[in-house]
XYZ file of C-alpha atoms in Angstrom:
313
model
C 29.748 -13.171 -28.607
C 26.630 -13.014 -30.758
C 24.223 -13.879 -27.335
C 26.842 -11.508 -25.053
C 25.213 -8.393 -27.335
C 22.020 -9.529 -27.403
C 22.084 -9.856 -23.762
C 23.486 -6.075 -23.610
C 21.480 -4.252 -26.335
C 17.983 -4.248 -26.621
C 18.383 -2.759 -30.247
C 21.058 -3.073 -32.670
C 21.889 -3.739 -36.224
C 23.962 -6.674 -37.766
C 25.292 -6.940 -41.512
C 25.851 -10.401 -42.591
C 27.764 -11.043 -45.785
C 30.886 -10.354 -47.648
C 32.207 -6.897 -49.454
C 29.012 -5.323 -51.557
C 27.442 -2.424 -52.316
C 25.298 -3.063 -49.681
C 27.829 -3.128 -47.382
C 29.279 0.550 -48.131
C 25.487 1.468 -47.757
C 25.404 0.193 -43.903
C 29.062 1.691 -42.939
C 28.090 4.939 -44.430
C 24.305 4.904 -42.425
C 26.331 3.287 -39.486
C 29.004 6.486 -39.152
C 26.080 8.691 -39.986
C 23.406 7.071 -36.750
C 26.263 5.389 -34.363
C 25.344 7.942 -31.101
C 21.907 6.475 -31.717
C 22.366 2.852 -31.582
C 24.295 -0.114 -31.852
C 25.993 -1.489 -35.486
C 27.835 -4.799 -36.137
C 29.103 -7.460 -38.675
C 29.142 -10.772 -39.033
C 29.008 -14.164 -40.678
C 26.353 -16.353 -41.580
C 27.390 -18.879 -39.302
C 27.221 -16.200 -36.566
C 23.658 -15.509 -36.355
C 21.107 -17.835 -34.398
C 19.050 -20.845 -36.354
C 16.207 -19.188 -35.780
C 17.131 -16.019 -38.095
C 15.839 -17.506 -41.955
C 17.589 -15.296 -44.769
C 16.265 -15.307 -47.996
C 19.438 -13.603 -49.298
C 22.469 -12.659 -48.933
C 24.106 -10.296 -48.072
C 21.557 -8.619 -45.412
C 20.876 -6.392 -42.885
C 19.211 -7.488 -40.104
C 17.837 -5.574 -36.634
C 17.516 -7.106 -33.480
C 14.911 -6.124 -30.927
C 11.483 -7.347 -29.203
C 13.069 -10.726 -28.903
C 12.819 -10.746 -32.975
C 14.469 -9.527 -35.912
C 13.558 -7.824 -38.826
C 14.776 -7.857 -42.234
C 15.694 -4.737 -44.557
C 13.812 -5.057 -47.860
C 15.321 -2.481 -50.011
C 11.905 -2.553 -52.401
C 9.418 -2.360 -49.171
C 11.702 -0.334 -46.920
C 13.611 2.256 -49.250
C 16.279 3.929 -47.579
C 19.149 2.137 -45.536
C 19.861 5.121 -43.367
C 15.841 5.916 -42.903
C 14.702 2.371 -42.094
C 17.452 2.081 -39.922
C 16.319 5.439 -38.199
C 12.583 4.139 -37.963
C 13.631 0.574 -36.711
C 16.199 2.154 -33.940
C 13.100 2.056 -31.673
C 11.535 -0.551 -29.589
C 7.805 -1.452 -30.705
C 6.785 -0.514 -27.153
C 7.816 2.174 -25.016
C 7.216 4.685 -22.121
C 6.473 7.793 -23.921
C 7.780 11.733 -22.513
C 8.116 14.822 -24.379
C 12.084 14.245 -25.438
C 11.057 10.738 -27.078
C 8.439 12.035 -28.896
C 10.580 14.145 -30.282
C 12.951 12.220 -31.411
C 10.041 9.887 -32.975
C 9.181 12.764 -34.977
C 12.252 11.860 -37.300
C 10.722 8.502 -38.074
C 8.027 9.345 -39.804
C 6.058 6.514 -37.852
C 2.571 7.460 -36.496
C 2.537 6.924 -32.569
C -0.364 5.174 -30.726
C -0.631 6.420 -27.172
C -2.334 4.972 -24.155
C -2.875 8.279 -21.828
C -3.551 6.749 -18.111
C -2.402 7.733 -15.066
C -0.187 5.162 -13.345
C -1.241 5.977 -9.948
C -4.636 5.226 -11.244
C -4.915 1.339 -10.635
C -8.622 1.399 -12.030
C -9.501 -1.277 -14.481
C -10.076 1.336 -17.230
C -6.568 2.569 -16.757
C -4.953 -0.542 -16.915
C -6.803 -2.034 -19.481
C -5.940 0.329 -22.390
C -2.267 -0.224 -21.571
C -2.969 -3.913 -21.541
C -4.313 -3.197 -25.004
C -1.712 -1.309 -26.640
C 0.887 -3.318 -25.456
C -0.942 -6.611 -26.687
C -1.305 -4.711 -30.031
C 2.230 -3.783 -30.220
C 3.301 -7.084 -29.500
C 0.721 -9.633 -31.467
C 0.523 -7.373 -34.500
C 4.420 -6.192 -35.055
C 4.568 -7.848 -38.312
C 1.819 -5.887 -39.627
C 1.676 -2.313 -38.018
C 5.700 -2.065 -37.377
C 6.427 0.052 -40.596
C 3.856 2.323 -39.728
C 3.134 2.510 -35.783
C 5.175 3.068 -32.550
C 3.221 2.320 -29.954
C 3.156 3.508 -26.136
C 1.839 4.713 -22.731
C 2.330 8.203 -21.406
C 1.662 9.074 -17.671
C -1.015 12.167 -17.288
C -1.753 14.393 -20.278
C 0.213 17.682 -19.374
C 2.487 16.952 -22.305
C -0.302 15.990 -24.692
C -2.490 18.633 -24.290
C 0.601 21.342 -25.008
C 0.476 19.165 -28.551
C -3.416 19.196 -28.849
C -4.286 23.025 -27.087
C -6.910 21.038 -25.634
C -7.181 19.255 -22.234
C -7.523 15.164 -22.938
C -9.060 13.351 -20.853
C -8.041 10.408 -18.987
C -7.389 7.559 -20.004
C -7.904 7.393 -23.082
C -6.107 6.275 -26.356
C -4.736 8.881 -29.215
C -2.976 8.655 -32.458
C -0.105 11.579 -32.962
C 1.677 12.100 -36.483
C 4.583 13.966 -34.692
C 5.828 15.274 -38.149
C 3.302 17.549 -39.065
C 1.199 17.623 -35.578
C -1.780 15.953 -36.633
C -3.503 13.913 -34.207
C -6.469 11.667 -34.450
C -8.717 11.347 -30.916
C -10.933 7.826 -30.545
C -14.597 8.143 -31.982
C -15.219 4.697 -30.645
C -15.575 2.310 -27.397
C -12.173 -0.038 -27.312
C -12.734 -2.989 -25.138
C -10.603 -5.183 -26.372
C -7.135 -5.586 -29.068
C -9.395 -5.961 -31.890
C -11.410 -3.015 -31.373
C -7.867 -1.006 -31.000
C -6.714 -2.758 -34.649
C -9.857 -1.870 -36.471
C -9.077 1.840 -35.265
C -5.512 1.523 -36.216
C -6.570 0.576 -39.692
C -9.180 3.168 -40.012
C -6.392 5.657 -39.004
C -4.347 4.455 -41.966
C -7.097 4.322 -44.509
C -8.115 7.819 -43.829
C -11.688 6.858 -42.291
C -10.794 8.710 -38.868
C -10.265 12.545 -39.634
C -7.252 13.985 -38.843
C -6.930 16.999 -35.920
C -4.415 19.920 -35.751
C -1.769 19.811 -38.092
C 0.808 22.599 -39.100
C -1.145 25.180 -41.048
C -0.653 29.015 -40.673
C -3.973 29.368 -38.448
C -3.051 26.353 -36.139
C 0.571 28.023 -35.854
C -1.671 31.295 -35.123
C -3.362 29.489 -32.738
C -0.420 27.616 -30.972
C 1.487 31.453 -30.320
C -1.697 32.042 -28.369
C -2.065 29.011 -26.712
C 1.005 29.209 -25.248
C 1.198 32.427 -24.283
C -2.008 31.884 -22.465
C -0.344 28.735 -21.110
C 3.023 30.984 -19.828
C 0.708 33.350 -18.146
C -1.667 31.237 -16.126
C 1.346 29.030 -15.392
C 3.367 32.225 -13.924
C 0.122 33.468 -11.749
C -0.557 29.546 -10.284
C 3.410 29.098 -9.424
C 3.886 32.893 -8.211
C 0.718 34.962 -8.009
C 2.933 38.185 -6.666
C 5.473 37.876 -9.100
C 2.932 37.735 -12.051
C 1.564 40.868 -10.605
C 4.922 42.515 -10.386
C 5.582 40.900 -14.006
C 2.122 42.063 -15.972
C 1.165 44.854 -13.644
C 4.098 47.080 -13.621
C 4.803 47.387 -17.255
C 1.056 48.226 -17.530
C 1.556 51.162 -14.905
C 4.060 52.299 -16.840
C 2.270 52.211 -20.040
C -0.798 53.899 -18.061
C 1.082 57.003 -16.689
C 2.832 58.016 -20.023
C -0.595 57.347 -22.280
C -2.132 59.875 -19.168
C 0.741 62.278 -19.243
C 0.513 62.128 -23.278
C -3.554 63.350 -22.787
C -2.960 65.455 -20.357
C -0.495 67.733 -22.315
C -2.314 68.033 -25.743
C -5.054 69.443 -23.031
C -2.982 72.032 -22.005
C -1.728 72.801 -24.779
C -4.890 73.242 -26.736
C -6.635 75.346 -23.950
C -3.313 77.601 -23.653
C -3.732 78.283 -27.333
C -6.987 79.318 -27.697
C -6.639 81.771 -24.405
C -3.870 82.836 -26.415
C -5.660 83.565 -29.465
C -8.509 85.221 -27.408
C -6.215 87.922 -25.646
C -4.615 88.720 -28.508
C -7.902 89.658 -30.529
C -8.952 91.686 -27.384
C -6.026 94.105 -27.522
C -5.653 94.488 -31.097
C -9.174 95.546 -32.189
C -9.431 98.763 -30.600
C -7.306 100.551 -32.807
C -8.384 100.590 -36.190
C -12.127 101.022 -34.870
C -10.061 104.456 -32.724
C -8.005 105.072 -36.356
C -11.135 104.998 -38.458
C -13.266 107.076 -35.918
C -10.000 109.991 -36.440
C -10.897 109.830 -40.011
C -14.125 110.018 -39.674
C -14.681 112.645 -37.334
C -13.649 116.313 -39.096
C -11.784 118.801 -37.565
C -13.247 122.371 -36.409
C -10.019 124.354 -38.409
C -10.971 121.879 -41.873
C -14.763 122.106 -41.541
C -15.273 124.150 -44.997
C -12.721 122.340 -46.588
C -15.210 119.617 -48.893
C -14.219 116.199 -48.053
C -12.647 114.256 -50.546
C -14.448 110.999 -51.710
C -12.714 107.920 -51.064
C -12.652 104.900 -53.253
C -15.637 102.639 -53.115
C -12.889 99.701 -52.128
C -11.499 101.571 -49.709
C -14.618 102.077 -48.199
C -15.988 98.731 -48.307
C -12.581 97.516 -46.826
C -13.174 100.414 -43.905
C -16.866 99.089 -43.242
C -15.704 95.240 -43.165
């Protein structure tokens, strides 16, 4: 039954021992991750001779035609090794998977090629990474997925830049970094040196999550939305973008157009209004001013100086 599943599953998860705490541990990670992958129990007589246990009870998982261990001290968490080790070292990468990967914590070495491509530089750097992945699980399989992704539409979404091709990069899918190769690789050992550079912290880290690259992500991808729009359907991009901006033009006119008006209607008002309205007093004050031939002996009476000066303005 043992080789049946193996033959089935190319990942799954076996605990082998009797009642422990342990045990509880793997039931409780196993109800919590089932829709992900594959649990089961058994013996220690189960199990191949090839599978060496140092202890019992264990967990073991099953996948690259080789098992790994769960070391409690090394590993930590049950339920978060098993989510990191629910992977196989090598796969074909797309956007959903990477995804997903982001959960793991594990940092993801890409091969970018295009598989149409059947260059020698293409293939070789997914001859690489899959030598890499497969000669060096014991030592980068904590830490590394490792891949190859077909044409770099999805990738440059992640970097806002456009990668080119082929060539290898380095994503940390939980907080976006990304680290891009500074050196030739022509063969598995140039690719492990880079690996371990990545881990020490020699190769600087791109992007990341920071308010500025968010800032610059919103406009990235609106830039993205509108080019992509206007290359699928130029004359519904127009229709899109233009009319709303017609819109906006005609009401900021209409808005200009009647403080104009209004402004020039005013001050015509204003200006009438003066016209009419001064000939009167200058008419009243020339009546008072002027005597009368029946009142010419009668003295004229001396007006206020502020009534004068209130006359003459």
């Amino acid at each position: 039954m043992f080789e049946h599943v193996q033959k089935r599953h190319r990942v799954f998860f076996v605990y082998i021992g009797g009642e422990s705490p342990l045990k509880e541990k793997y039931i409780d990670a196993a109800s919590e991750l089932i829709v992900y992958t594959y649990f089961f129990s058994a013996s220690e007589e189960v199990v191949p001779e090839y599978v060496t246990l140092k202890e019992m009870p264990a967990v073991l998982v099953f996948k690259d035609e080789t098992y790994f261990v769960y070391d409690e001290y090394e590993d930590g968490d049950l339920s978060s090794w098993i989510n990191r080790e629910r992977f196989q070292n090598y796969l074909t990468m797309d956007g959903f998977l990477l995804y997903e990967l982001g959960d793991t914590g594990k940092l993801v070495a890409i091969a970018v090629i295009d598989e149409k491509n059947t260059s020698v530089e293409h293939t070789r750097l997914k001859s690489i990474i899959q030598e890499v992945a497969r000669d060096y699980r014991d030592q980068f399989h904590r830490d590394f997925q490792f891949g190859h992704m077909d044409g770099n539409d999805y990738i440059n979404t992640l970097l806002m830049d456009e990668l080119k091709v082929p060539t290898v990069v380095v994503l940390n899918t939980s907080n976006q970094q990304y680290f891009l190769l500074d050196r030739q690789i022509k063969n598995a050992e140039d690719m492990v040196q880079f690996i371990n550079d990545v881990l020490d912290g020699t190769v600087d880290a791109q992007g990341g999550d920071s308010i500025l690259q968010r800032l610059k992500r919103i406009v990235f991808d609106a830039k993205s939305t509108i080019v992509s729009i206007f290359k699928s359907s130029p004359l519904m991009g127009c229709f899109l973008f233009g009319l709303p901006l017609g819109v906006i033009s005609v009401m900021c006119y209409g808005i200009y157009t009647a403080d104009a008006d209004g402004g020039y209607t005013e001050e015509r008002y204003e200006v009438s209004k003066g016209e009419t309205g001064s000939p009167e007093p200058v008419e009243e004050s020339k009546e008072k001013q002027e005597p009368r031939s029946g009142d010419s002996l009668v003295p004229a009476v001396q007006e206020p100086k502020d009534v004068l000066e209130k006359k003459k303005d």
